[in-house]
mmCIF file of C-alpha atoms in Angstrom:
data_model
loop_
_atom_site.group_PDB
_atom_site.id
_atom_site.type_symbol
_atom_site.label_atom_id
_atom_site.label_comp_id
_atom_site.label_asym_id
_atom_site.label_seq_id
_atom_site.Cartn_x
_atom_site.Cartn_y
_atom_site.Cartn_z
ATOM 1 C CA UNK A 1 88.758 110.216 88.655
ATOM 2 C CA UNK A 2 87.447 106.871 90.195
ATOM 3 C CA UNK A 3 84.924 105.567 88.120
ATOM 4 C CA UNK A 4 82.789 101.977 89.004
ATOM 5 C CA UNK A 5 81.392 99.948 86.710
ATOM 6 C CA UNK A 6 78.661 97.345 87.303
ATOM 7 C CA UNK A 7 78.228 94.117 84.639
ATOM 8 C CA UNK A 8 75.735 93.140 83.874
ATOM 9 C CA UNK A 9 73.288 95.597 83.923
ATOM 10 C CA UNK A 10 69.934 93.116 84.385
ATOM 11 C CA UNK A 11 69.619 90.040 84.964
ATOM 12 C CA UNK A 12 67.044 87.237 85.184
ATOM 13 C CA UNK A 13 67.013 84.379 86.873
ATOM 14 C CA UNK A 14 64.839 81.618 87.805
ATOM 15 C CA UNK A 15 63.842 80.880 91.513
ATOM 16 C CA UNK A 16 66.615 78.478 92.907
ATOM 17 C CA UNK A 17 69.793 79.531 90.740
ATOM 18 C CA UNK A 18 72.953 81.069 92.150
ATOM 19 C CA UNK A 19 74.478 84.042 90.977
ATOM 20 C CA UNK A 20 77.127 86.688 90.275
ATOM 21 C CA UNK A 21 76.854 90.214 90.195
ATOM 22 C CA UNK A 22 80.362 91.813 88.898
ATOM 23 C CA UNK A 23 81.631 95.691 89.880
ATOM 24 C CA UNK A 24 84.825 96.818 88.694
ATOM 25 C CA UNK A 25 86.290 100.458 89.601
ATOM 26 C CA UNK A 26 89.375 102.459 88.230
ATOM 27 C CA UNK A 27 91.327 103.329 90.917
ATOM 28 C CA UNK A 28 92.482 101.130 93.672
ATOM 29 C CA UNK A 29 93.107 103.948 96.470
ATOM 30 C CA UNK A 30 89.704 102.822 98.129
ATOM 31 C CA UNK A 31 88.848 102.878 101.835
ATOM 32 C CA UNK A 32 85.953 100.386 101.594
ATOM 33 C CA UNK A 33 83.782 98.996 99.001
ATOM 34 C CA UNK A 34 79.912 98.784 99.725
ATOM 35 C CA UNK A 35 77.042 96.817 97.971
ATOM 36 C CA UNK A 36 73.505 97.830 98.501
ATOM 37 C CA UNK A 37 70.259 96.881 97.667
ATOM 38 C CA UNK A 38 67.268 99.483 96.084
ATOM 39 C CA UNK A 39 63.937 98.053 95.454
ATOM 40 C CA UNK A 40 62.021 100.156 93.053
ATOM 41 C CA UNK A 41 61.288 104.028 94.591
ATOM 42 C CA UNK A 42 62.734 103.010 98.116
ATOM 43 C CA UNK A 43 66.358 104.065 99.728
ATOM 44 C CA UNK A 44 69.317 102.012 100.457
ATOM 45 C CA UNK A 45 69.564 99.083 101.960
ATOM 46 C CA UNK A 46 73.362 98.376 102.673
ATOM 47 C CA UNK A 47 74.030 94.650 102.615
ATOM 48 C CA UNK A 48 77.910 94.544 102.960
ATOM 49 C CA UNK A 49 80.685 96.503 103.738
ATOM 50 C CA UNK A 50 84.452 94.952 102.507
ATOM 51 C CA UNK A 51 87.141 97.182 104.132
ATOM 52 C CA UNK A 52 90.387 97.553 101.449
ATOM 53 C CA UNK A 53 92.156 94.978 103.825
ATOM 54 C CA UNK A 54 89.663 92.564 103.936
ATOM 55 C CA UNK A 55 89.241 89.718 100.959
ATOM 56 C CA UNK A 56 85.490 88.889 101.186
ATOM 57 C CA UNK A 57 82.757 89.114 103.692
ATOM 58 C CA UNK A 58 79.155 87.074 104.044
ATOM 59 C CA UNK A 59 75.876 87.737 105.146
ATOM 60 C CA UNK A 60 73.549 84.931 104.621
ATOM 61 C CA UNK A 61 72.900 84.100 101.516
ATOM 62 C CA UNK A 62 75.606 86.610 100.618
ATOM 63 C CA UNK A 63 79.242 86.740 99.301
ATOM 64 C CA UNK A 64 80.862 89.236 98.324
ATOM 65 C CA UNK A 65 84.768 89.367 97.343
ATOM 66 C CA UNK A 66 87.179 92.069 96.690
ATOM 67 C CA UNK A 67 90.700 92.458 94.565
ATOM 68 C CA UNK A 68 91.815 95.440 95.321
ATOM 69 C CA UNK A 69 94.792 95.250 93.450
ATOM 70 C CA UNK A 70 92.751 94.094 89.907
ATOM 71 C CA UNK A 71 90.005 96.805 90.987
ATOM 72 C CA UNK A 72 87.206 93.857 91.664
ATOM 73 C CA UNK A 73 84.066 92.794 93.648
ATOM 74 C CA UNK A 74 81.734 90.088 93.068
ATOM 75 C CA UNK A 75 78.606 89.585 94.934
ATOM 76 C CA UNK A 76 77.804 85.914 94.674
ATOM 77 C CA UNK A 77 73.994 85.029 95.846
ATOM 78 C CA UNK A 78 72.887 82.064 96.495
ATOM 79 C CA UNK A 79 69.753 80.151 96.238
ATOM 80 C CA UNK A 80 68.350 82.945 94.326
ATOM 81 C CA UNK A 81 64.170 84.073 95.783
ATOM 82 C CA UNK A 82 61.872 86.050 94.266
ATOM 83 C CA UNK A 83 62.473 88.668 96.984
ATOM 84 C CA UNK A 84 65.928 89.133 95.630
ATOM 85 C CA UNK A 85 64.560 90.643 92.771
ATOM 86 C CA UNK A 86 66.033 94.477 93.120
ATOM 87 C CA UNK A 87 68.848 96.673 91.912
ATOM 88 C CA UNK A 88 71.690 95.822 93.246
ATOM 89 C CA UNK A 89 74.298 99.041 93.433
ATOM 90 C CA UNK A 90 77.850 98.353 93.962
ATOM 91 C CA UNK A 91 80.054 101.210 95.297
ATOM 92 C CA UNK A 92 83.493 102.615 96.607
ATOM 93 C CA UNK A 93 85.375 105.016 99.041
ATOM 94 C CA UNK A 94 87.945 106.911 97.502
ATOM 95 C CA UNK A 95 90.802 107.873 99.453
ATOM 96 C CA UNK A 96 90.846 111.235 98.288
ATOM 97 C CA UNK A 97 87.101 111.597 99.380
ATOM 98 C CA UNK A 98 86.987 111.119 102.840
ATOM 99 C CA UNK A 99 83.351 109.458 103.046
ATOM 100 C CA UNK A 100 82.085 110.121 99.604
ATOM 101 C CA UNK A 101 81.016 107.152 97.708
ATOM 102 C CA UNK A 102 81.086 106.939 93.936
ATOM 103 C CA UNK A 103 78.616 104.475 92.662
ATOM 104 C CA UNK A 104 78.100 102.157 89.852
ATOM 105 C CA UNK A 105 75.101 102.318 87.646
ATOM 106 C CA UNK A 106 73.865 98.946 89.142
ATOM 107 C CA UNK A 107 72.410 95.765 88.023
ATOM 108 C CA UNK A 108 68.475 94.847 87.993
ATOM 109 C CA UNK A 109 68.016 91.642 89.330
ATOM 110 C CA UNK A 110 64.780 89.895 87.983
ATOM 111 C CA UNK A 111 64.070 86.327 90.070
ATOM 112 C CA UNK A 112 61.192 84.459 88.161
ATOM 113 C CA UNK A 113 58.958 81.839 90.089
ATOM 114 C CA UNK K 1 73.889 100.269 111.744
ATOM 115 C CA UNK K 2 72.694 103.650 112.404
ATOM 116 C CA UNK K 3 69.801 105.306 111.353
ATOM 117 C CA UNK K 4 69.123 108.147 109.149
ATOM 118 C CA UNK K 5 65.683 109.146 108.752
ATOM 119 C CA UNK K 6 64.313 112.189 105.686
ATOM 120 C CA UNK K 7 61.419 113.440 105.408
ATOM 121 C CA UNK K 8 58.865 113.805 103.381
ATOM 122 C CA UNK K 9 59.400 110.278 101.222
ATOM 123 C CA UNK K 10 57.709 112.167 98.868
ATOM 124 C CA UNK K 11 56.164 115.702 97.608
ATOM 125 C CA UNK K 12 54.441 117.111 95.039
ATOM 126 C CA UNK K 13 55.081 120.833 94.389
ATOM 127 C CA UNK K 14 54.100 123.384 91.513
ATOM 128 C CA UNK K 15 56.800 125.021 89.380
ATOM 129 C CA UNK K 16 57.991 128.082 90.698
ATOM 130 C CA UNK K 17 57.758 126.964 94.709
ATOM 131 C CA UNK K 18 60.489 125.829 96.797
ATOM 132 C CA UNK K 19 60.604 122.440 98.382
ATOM 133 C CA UNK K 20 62.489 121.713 101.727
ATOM 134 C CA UNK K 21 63.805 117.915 102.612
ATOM 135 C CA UNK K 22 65.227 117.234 106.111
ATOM 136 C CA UNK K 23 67.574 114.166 106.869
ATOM 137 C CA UNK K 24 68.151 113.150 110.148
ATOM 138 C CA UNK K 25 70.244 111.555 112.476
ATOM 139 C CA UNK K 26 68.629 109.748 114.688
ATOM 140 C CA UNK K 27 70.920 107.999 117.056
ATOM 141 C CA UNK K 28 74.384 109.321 116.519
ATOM 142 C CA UNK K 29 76.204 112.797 115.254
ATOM 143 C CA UNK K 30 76.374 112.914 111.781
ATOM 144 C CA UNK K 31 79.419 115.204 111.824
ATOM 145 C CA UNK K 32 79.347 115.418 107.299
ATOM 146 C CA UNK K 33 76.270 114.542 105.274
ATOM 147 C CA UNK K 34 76.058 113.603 101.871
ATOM 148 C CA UNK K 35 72.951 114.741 99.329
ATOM 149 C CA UNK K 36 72.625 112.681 96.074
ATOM 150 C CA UNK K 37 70.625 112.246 93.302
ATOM 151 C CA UNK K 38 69.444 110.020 91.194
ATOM 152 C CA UNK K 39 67.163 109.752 88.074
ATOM 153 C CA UNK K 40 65.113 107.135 86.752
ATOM 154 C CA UNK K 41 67.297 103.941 86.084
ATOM 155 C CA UNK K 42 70.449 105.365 86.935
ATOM 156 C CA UNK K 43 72.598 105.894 89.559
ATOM 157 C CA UNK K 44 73.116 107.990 92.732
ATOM 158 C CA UNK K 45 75.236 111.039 91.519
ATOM 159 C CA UNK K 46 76.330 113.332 94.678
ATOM 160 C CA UNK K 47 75.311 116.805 94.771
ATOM 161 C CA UNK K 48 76.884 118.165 97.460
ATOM 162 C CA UNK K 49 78.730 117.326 100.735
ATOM 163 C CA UNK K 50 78.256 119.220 104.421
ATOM 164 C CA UNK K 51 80.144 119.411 107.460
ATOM 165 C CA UNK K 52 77.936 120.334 110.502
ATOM 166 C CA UNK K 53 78.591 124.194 110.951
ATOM 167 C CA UNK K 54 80.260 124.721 107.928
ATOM 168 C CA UNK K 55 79.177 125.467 104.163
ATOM 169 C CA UNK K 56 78.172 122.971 102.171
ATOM 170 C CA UNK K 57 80.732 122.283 99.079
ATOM 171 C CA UNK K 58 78.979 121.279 95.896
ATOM 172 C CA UNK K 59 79.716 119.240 93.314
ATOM 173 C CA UNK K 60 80.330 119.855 89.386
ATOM 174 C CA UNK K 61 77.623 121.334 87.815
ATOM 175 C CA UNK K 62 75.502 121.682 90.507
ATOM 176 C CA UNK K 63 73.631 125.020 91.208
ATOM 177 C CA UNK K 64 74.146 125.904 94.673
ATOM 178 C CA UNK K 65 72.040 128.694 94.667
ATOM 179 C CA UNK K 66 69.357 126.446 93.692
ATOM 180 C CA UNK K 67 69.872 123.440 96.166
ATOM 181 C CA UNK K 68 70.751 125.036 99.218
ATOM 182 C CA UNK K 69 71.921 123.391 102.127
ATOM 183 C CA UNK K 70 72.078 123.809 105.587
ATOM 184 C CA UNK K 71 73.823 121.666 108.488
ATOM 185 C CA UNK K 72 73.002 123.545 111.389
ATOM 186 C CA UNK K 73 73.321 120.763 114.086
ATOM 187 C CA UNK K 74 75.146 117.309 114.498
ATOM 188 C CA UNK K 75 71.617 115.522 113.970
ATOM 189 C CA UNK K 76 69.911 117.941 111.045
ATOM 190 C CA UNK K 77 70.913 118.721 107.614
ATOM 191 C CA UNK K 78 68.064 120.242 105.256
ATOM 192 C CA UNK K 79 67.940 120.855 101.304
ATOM 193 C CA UNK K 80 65.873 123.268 100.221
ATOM 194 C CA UNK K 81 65.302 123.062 95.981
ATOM 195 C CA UNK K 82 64.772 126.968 95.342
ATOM 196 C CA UNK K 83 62.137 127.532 92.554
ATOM 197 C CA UNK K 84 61.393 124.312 91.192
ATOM 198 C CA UNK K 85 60.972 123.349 87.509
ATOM 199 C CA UNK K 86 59.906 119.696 86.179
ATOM 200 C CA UNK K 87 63.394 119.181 85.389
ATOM 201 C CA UNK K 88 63.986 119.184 89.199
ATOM 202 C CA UNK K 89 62.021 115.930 89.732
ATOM 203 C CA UNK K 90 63.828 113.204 91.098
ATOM 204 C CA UNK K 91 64.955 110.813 93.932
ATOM 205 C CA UNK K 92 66.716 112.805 96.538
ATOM 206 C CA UNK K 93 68.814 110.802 99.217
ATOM 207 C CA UNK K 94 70.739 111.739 102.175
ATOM 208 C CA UNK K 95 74.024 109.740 104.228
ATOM 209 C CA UNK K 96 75.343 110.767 106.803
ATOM 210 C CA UNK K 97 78.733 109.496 108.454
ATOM 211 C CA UNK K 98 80.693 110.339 111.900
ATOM 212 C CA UNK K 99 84.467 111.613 112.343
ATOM 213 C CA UNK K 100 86.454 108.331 112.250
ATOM 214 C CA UNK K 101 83.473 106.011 110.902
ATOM 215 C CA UNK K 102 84.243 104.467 107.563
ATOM 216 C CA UNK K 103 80.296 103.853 106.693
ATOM 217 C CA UNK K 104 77.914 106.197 105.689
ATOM 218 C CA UNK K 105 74.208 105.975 106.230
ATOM 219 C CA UNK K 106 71.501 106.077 104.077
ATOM 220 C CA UNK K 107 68.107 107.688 104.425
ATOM 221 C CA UNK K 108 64.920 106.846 102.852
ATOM 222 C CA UNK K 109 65.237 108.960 99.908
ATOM 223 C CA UNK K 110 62.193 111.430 98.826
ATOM 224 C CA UNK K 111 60.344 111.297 95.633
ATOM 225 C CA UNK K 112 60.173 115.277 94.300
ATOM 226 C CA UNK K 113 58.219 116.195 91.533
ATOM 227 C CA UNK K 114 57.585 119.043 90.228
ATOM 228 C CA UNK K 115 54.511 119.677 88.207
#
């Protein structure tokens, strides 16, 4: 069973610093792995999709990496704002699954002014 | 990306009623949708998945007597949360995805409680 697991689970920053948010998941048999934002009582906001053959992909401010093999994501921000301040969900497509995604618990990100 | 609108964003029922929530497709056909859940400070857990036409197959220790589904069309899929008790309340969120599309989308989510 694929299980994700998000480190740490908050975080504060001040305004200005750079940072890494870590997921790690069980099984490597993934279609895609998918990082989204949540600010508090809203949806999801998808911020980037890494497809199992792809190493990393950007978006701004935003980096996020993926080792498959090693069952590993980062999502590196940059710059850090007090609008980043959210939780920050990481999560995968199983093979098995078809498009179900299993999600981590996530990480609250806290950027001080 | 696509979008996936549900509505309400969020009700207020009394215990004992039945709540509906509809997600939407707005501009392509969501061929399976996805219903999670998620409680205060943790994370989405899926409920149940449905194909358009089909029933709806449920997760693990989900009721599905109690959250009923229904994916009539290629654009609507609606939960309905039978007889509601406080223990109900919680963030309810749709995605839907297309036949050969490896992204889902996400709705809005809506805010139940139950009182």
């Amino acid at each position: 069973k694929q299980e994700v697991t998000q480190i740490p689970a908050a975080l504060s920053v001040p305004e200005g610093e750079n940072l890494v948010l870590n997921c790690s998941f069980t099984d490597s048999a993934i279609y895609n792995l998918q990082w989204f934002r949540q600010d508090p009582g809203k949806g999801l906001t998808s911020l980037l999709l890494i497809q199992s053959s792809q190493r990393e992909q950007t978006s701004g401010r935003l980096n996020a990496s993926l080792d498959k093999s090693s069952g590993r994501s980062t999502l590196y921000i940059a710059a850090s704002q007090p609008g980043d301040s959210a939780t920050y969900l990481c999560a995968v497509r199983p093979k098995e699954y078809g498009n179900k995604l299993v999600f981590g618990a996530g990480t609250i990100l806290r950027v001080k002014s | 990306g696509a979008v996936v609108s549900q509505h309400p964003s969020w009700v207020i029922c009394k215990s004992g009623t039945s709540v509906k929530i509809e997600c939407r497709s707005l501009d392509f056909q969501a061929t399976t949708m996805f219903w999670y859940r998620q409680f205060p400070k943790q994370s989405l857990m899926l409920m149940a998945t449905s194909n358009e036409g089909s029933k709806a197959t449920y997760e693990q220790g989900v009721e599905k007597d109690k959250f009923l589904i229904n994916h009539a069309s290629l654009t609507l899929s609606t939960l309905t949360v039978t007889s509601a008790h406080p223990e109900d309340s919680s963030f309810y969120i749709c995605s839907a995805s297309s036949t050969g599309v490896t992204e889902a989308f996400f709705g809005q989510g809506t805010r139940l409680t139950v009182v």
